[in-house]
Tab-separated table of C-alpha atoms and ligand atoms in Angstrom:
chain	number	residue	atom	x	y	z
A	1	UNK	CA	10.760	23.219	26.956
A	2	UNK	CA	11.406	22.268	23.305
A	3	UNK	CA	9.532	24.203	20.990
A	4	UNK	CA	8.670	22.163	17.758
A	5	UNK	CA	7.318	24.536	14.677
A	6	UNK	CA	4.809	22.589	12.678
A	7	UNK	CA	3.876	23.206	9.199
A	8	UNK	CA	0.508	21.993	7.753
A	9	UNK	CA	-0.513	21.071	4.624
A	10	UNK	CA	-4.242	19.772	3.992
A	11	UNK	CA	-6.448	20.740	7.040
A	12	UNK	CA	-9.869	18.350	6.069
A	13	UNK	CA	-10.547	15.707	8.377
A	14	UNK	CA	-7.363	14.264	9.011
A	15	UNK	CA	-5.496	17.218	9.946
A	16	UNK	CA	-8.399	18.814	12.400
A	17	UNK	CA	-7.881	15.441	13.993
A	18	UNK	CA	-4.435	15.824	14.581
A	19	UNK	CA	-4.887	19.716	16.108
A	20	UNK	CA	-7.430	18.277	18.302
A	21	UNK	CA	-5.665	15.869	19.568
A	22	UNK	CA	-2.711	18.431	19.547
A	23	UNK	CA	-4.491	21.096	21.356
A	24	UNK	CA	-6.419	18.041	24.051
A	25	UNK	CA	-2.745	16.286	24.888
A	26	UNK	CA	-0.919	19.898	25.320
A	27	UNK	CA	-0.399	19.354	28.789
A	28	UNK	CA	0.940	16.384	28.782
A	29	UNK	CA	2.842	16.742	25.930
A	30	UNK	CA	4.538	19.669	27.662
A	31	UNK	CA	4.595	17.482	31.088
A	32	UNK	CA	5.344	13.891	29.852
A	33	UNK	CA	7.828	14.873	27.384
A	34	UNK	CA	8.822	18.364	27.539
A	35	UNK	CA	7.337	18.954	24.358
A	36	UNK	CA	5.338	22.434	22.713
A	37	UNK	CA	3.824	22.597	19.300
A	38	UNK	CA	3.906	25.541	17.555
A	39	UNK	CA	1.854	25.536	14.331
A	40	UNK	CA	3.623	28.101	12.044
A	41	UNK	CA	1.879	27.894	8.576
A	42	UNK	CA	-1.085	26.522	7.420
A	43	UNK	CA	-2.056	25.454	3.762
A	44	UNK	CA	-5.011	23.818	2.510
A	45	UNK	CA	-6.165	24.375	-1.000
A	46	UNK	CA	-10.011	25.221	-0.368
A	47	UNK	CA	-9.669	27.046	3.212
A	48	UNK	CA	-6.633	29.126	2.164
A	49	UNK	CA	-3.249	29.692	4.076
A	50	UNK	CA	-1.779	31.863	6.726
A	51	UNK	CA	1.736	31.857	8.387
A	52	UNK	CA	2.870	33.332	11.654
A	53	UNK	CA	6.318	32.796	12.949
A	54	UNK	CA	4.769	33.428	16.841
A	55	UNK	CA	2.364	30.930	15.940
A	56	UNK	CA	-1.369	30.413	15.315
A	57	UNK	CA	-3.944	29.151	17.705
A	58	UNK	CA	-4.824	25.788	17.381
A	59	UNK	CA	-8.530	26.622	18.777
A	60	UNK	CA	-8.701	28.968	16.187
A	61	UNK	CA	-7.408	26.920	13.312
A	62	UNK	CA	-10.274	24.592	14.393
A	63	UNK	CA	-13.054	27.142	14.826
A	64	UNK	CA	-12.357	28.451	11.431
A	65	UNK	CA	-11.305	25.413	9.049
A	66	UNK	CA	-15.051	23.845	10.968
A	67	UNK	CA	-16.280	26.898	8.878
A	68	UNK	CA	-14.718	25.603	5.732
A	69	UNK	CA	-12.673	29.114	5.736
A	70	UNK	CA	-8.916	30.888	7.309
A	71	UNK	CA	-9.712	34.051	5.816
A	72	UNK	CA	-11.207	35.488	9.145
A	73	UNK	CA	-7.938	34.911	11.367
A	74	UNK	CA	-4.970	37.239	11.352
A	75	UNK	CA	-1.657	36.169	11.142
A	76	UNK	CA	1.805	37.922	9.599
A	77	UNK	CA	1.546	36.505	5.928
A	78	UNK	CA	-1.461	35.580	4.060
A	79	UNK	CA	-1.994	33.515	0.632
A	80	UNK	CA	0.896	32.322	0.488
A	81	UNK	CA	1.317	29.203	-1.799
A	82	UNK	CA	2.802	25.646	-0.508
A	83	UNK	CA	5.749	26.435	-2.327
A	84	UNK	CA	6.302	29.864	-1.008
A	85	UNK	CA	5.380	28.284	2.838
A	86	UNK	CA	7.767	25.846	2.091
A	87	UNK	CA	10.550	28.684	1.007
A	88	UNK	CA	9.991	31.197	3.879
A	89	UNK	CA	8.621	29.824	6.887
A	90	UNK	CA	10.987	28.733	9.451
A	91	UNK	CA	9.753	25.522	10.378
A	92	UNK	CA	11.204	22.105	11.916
A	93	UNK	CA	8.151	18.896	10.801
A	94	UNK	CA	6.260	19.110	7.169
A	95	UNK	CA	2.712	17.782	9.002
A	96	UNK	CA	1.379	16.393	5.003
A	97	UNK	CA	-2.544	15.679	5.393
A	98	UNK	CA	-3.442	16.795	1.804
A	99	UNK	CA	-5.844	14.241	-0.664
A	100	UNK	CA	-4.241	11.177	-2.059
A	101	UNK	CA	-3.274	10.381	-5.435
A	102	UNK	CA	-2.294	7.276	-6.036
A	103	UNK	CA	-1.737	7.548	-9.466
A	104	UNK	CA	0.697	10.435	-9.738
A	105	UNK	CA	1.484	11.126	-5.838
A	106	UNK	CA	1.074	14.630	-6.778
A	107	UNK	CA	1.561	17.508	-5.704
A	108	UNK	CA	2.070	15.673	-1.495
A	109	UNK	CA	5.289	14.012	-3.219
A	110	UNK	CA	7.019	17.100	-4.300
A	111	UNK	CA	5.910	19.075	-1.254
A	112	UNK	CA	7.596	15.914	0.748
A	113	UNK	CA	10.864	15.794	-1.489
A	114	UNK	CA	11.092	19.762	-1.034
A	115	UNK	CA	11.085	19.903	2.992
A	116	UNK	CA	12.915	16.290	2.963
A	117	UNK	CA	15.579	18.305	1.140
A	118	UNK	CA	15.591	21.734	2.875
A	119	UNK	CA	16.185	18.844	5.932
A	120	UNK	CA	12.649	19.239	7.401
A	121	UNK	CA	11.181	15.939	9.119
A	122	UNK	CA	7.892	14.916	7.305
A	123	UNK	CA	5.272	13.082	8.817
A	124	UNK	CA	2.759	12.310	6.556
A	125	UNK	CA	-0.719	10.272	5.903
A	126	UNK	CA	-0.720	10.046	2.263
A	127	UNK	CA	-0.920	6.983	0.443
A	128	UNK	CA	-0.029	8.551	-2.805
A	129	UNK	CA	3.663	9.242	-2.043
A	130	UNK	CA	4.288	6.585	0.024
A	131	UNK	CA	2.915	4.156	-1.999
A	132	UNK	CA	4.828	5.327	-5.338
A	133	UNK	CA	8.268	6.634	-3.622
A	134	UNK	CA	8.721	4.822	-0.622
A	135	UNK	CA	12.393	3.760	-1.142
A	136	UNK	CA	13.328	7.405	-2.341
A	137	UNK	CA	11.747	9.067	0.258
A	138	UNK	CA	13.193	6.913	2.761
A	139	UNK	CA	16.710	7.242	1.425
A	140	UNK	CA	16.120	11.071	0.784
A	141	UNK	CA	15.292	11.451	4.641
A	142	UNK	CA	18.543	9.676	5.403
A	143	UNK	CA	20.800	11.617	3.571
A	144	UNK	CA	19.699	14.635	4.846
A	145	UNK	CA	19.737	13.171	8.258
A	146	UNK	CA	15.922	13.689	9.086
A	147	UNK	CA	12.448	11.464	9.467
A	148	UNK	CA	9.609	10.669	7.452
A	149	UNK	CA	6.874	9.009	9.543
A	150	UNK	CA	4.123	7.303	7.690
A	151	UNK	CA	2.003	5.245	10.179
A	152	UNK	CA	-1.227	6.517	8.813
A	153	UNK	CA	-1.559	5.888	5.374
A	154	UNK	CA	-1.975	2.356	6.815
A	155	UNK	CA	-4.601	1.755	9.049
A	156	UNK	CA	-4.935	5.008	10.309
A	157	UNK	CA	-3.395	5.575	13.650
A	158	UNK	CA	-3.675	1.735	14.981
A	159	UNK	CA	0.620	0.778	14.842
A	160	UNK	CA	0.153	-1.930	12.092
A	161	UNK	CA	3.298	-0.604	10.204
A	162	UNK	CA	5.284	0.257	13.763
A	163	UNK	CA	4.370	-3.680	14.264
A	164	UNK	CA	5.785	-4.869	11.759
A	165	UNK	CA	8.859	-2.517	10.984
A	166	UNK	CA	10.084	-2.805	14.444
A	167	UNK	CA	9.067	-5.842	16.734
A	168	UNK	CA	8.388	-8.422	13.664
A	169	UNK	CA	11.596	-7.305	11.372
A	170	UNK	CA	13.745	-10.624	12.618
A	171	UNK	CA	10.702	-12.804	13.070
A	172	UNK	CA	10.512	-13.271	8.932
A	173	UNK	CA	7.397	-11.782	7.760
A	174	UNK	CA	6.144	-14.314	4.914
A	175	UNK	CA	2.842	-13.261	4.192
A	176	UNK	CA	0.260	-10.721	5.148
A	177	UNK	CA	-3.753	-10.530	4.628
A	178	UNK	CA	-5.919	-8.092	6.017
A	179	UNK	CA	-8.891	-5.974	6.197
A	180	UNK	CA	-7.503	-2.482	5.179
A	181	UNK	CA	-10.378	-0.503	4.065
A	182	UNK	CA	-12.787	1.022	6.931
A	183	UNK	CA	-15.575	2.314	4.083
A	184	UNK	CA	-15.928	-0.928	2.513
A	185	UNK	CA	-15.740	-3.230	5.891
A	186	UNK	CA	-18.375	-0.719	7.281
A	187	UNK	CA	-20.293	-0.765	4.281
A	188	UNK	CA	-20.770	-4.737	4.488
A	189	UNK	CA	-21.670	-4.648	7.893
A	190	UNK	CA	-24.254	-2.342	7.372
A	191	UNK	CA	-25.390	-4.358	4.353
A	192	UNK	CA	-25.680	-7.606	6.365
A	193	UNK	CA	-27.629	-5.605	8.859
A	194	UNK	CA	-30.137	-5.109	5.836
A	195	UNK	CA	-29.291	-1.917	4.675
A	196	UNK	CA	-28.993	-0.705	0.722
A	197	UNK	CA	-25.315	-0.070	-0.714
A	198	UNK	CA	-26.193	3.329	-1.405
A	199	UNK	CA	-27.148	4.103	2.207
A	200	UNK	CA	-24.374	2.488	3.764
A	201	UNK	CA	-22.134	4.740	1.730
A	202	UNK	CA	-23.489	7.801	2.359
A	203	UNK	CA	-23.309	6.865	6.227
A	204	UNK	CA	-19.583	5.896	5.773
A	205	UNK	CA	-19.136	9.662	3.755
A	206	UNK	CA	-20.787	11.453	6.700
A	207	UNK	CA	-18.672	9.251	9.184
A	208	UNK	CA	-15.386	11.008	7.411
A	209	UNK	CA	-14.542	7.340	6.709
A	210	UNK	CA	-14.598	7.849	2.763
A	211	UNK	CA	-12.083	9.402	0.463
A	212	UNK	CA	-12.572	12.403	-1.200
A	213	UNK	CA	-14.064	10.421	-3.896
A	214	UNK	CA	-15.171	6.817	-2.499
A	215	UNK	CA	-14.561	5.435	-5.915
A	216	UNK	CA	-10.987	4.737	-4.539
A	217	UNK	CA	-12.517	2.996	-1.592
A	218	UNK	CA	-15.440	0.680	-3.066
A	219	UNK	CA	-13.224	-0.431	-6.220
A	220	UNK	CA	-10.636	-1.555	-3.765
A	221	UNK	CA	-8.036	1.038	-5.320
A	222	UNK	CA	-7.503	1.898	-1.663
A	223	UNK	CA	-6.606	-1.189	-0.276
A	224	UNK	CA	-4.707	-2.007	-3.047
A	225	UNK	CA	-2.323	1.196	-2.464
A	226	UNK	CA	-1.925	0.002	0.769
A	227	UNK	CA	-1.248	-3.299	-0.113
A	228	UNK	CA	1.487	-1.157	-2.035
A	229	UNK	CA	3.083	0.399	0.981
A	230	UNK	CA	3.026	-3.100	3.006
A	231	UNK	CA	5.242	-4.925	-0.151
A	232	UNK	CA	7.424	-2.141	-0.144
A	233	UNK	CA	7.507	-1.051	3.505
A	234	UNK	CA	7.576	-4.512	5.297
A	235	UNK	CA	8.350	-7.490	2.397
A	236	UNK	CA	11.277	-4.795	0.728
A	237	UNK	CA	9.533	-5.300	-2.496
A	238	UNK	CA	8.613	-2.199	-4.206
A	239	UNK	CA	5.341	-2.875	-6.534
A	240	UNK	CA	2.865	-0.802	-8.347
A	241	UNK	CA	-0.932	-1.069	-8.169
A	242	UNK	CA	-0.927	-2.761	-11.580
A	243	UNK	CA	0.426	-5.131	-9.966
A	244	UNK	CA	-1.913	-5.867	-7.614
A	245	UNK	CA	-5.197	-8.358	-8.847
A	246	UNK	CA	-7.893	-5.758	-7.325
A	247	UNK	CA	-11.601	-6.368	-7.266
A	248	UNK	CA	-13.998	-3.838	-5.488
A	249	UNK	CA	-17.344	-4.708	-3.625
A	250	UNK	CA	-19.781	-2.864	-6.094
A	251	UNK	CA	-20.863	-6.173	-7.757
A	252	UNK	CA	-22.036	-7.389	-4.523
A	253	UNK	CA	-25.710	-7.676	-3.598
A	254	UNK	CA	-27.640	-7.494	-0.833
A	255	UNK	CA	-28.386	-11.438	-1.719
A	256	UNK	CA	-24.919	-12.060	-2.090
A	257	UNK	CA	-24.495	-11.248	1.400
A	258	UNK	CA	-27.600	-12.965	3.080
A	259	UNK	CA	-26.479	-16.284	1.120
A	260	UNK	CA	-23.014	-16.111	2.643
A	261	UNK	CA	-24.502	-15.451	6.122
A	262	UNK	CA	-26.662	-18.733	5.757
A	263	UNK	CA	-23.693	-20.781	4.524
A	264	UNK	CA	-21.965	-19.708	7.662
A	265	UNK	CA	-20.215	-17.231	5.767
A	266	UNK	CA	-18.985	-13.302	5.557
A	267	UNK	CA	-17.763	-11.129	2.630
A	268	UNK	CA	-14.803	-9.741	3.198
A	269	UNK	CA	-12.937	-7.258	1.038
A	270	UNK	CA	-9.249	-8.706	1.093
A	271	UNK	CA	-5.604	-7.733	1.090
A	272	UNK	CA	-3.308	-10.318	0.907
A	273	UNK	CA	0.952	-9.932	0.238
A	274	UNK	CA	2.367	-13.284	-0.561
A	275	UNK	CA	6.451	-13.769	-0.782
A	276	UNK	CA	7.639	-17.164	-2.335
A	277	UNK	CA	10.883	-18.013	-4.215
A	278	UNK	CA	11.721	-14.352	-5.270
A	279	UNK	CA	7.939	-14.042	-6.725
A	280	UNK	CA	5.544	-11.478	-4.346
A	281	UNK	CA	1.577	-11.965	-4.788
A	282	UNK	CA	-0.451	-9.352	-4.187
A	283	UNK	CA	-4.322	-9.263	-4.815
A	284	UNK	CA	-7.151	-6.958	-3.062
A	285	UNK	CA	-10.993	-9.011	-3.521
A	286	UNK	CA	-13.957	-9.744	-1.926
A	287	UNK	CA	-13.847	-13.627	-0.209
A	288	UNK	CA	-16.921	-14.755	1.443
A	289	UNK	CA	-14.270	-16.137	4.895
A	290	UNK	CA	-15.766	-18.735	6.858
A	291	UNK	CA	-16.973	-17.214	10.397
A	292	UNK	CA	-13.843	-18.997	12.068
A	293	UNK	CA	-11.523	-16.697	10.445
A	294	UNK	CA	-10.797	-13.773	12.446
A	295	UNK	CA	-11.112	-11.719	10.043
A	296	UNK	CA	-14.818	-12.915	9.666
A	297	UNK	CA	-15.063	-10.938	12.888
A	298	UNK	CA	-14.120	-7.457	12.067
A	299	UNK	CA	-17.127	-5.377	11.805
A	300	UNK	CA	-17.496	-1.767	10.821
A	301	UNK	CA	-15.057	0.380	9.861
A	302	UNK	CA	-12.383	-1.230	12.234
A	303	UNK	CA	-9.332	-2.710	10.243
A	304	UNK	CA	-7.282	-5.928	10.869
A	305	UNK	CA	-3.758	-7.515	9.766
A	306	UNK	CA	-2.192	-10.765	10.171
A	307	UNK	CA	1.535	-11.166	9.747
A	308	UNK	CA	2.375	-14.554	8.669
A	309	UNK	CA	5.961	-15.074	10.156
A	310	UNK	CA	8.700	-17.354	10.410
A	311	UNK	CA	8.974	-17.784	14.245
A	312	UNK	CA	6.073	-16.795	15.580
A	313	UNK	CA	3.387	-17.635	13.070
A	314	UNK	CA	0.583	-15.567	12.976
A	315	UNK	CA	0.330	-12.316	14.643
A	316	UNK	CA	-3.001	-10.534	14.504
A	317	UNK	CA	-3.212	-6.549	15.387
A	318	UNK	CA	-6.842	-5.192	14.759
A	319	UNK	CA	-7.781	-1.724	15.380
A	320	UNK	CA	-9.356	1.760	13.903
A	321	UNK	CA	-8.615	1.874	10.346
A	322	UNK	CA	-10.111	5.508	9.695
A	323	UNK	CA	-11.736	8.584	10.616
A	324	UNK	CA	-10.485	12.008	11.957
A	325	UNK	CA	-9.134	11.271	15.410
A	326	UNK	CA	-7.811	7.964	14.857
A	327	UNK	CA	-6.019	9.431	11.789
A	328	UNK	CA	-4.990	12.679	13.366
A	329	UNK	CA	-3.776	10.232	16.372
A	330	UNK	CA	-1.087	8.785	13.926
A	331	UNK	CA	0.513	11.843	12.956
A	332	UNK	CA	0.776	12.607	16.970
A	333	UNK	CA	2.806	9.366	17.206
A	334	UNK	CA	4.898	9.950	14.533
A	335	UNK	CA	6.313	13.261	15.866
A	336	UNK	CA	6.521	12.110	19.302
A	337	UNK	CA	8.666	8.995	17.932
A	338	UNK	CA	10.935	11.400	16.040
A	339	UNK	CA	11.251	13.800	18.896
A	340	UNK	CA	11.660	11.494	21.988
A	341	UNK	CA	14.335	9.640	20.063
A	342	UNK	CA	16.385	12.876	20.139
B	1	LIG	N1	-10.918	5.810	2.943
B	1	LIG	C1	-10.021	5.058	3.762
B	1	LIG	C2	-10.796	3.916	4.413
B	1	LIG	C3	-9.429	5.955	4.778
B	1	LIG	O1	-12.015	3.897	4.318
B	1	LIG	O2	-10.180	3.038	4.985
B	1	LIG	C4	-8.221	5.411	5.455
B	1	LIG	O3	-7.176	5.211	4.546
């Protein structure tokens, strides 16, 4: 059996998703694979941080970060900070579920250079870092002859970056348009259903869709960072969010909505990466699509891309695009495609 010592960073929604998962697939992670995660340090910045070279219990972790606090559980070392995790604890995967920034990338992209560095895999479902170092990272994690998995800072743990990375990479990806924000897609589907914006957000907050603060999600700031990742990850065109034409769904009204359903219509809050003689397009906005696009059909907080490509024109993955499990769930795959590789 091949013991694999995890170290956390960020335990909110996202990373309680992945130790369920973690602690529901043990067996057959052990069985399937041969596989046994150990979690050896902990960090989040509200619940506080333990470390434990033997290991903590994942039941545990979960009993006490669903009280919002670590303090109760034993363990070797206590209060330690990320840095001084990151120093001391023998570990062999940097698990990064901390809050985004996508201005700055801060502090997940230092944490991530630091373990990258010390030649610690990193799997990761920050937008912030990803979307503002991706080419660094990447090369950072070569040289040092490790991994940086990244399938859930785009939509969550449903394989749209896998897709496109591995099976589409010779088929000529030209363009790609999706729905990449689950707050905002489940926001207008509640609003056609006839409820008030405010309502429907507060539902998609309580649903753990939201970001810490949903500003990111309803201005389209979200999108757009992943719109970020896509140009840089799939089209090998690194871009910033200025340069991305955003517009969020705040301005839209209940009316707005009802007229488009009468016209045969739905809003839809856009992504779309364009590539054309050397120039890339990227713009995140609200289109009312007629009902024959498939996008049109995408309802709640489920996500959607469509890869434009040379040889096989469109390709259309939809799936999950947030929440707790289906984020956790992309972590899980990362480590399991850096560790059955080896
Ligand atoms: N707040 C994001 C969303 C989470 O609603 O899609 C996933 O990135």
């Amino acid at each position: 059996m091949n013991t694999i010592r995890l170290a956390m960073i960020g335990l909110g929604n996202v990373g309680q998703g992945f130790l369920t998962i973690l602690s529901e697939q043990k067996p057959s992670l052990e069985a399937r694979y041969g596989l046994n995660f150990s979690v050896v340090a902990v960090n989040d910045l509200r619940m506080g941080s333990l470390a434990d070279v033997r290991g903590v219990s994942v039941q545990d972790l979960l009993t006490a970060a669903a009280k919002g606090d670590l303090s109760a559980l034993t363990a070797t070392e206590k209060g330690l900070s990320v840095e001084e995790m990151l120093d001391r604890v023998d570990y062999d995967v940097l698990v990064e579920a901390s809050y985004t920034d996508l201005q700055s990338g801060e502090p997940a992209t230092t944490y991530i250079r630091k373990a990258l560095s010390s030649r610690k895999h990193v799997i990761t479902t920050n937008k912030g870092p990803i979307a503002l170092h991706y080419a660094e990272l990447q090369s950072l994690a070569e040289q040092n002859g490790v991994q940086i998995g990244f399938e859930g800072t785009v939509m969550s743990g449903t394989p749209a970056i896998f897709l496109g990375m591995n099976w589409l990479k010779a088929a000529e990806i030209q363009r790609i348009q999706g729905i990449f924000n689950g707050t905002t897609n489940f926001i207008l589907t509640q609003m056609e259903a006839g409820k008030e914006y405010a309502e429907a957000l507060a539902e998609a907050q309580r649903l753990g869709y939201a970001e810490a603060d949903p500003t990111g999600d309803v201005e389209g700031y979200d999108a757009a960072g992943k719109v970020v990742i896509l140009s840089s990850v799939l089209m090998g065109r690194q871009i910033s969010l200025k340069d991305v034409e955003r517009q969020g769904i705040t301005h839209l009204t209940l009316n707005d909505i009802q007229k488009a359903q009468s016209e045969g219509k739905r809003w839809k809050l856009i992504g779309t990466i364009e590539a054309s003689e050397g120039t890339i397009k990227a713009s995140v906005k609200p289109l009312p699509l007629p009902l024959s696009n498939p996008l049109s059909q995408v309802m709640g907080a489920t996500n959607a891309i469509t890869y434009m490509t040379r040889y096989l024109g469109e390709v259309t993955l939809v799936g999950a695009g947030a929440g707790r499990l289906e984020t956790g769930y992309a972590l899980l795959a990362d480590l399991l495609s850096i560790y059955r590789k080896e």
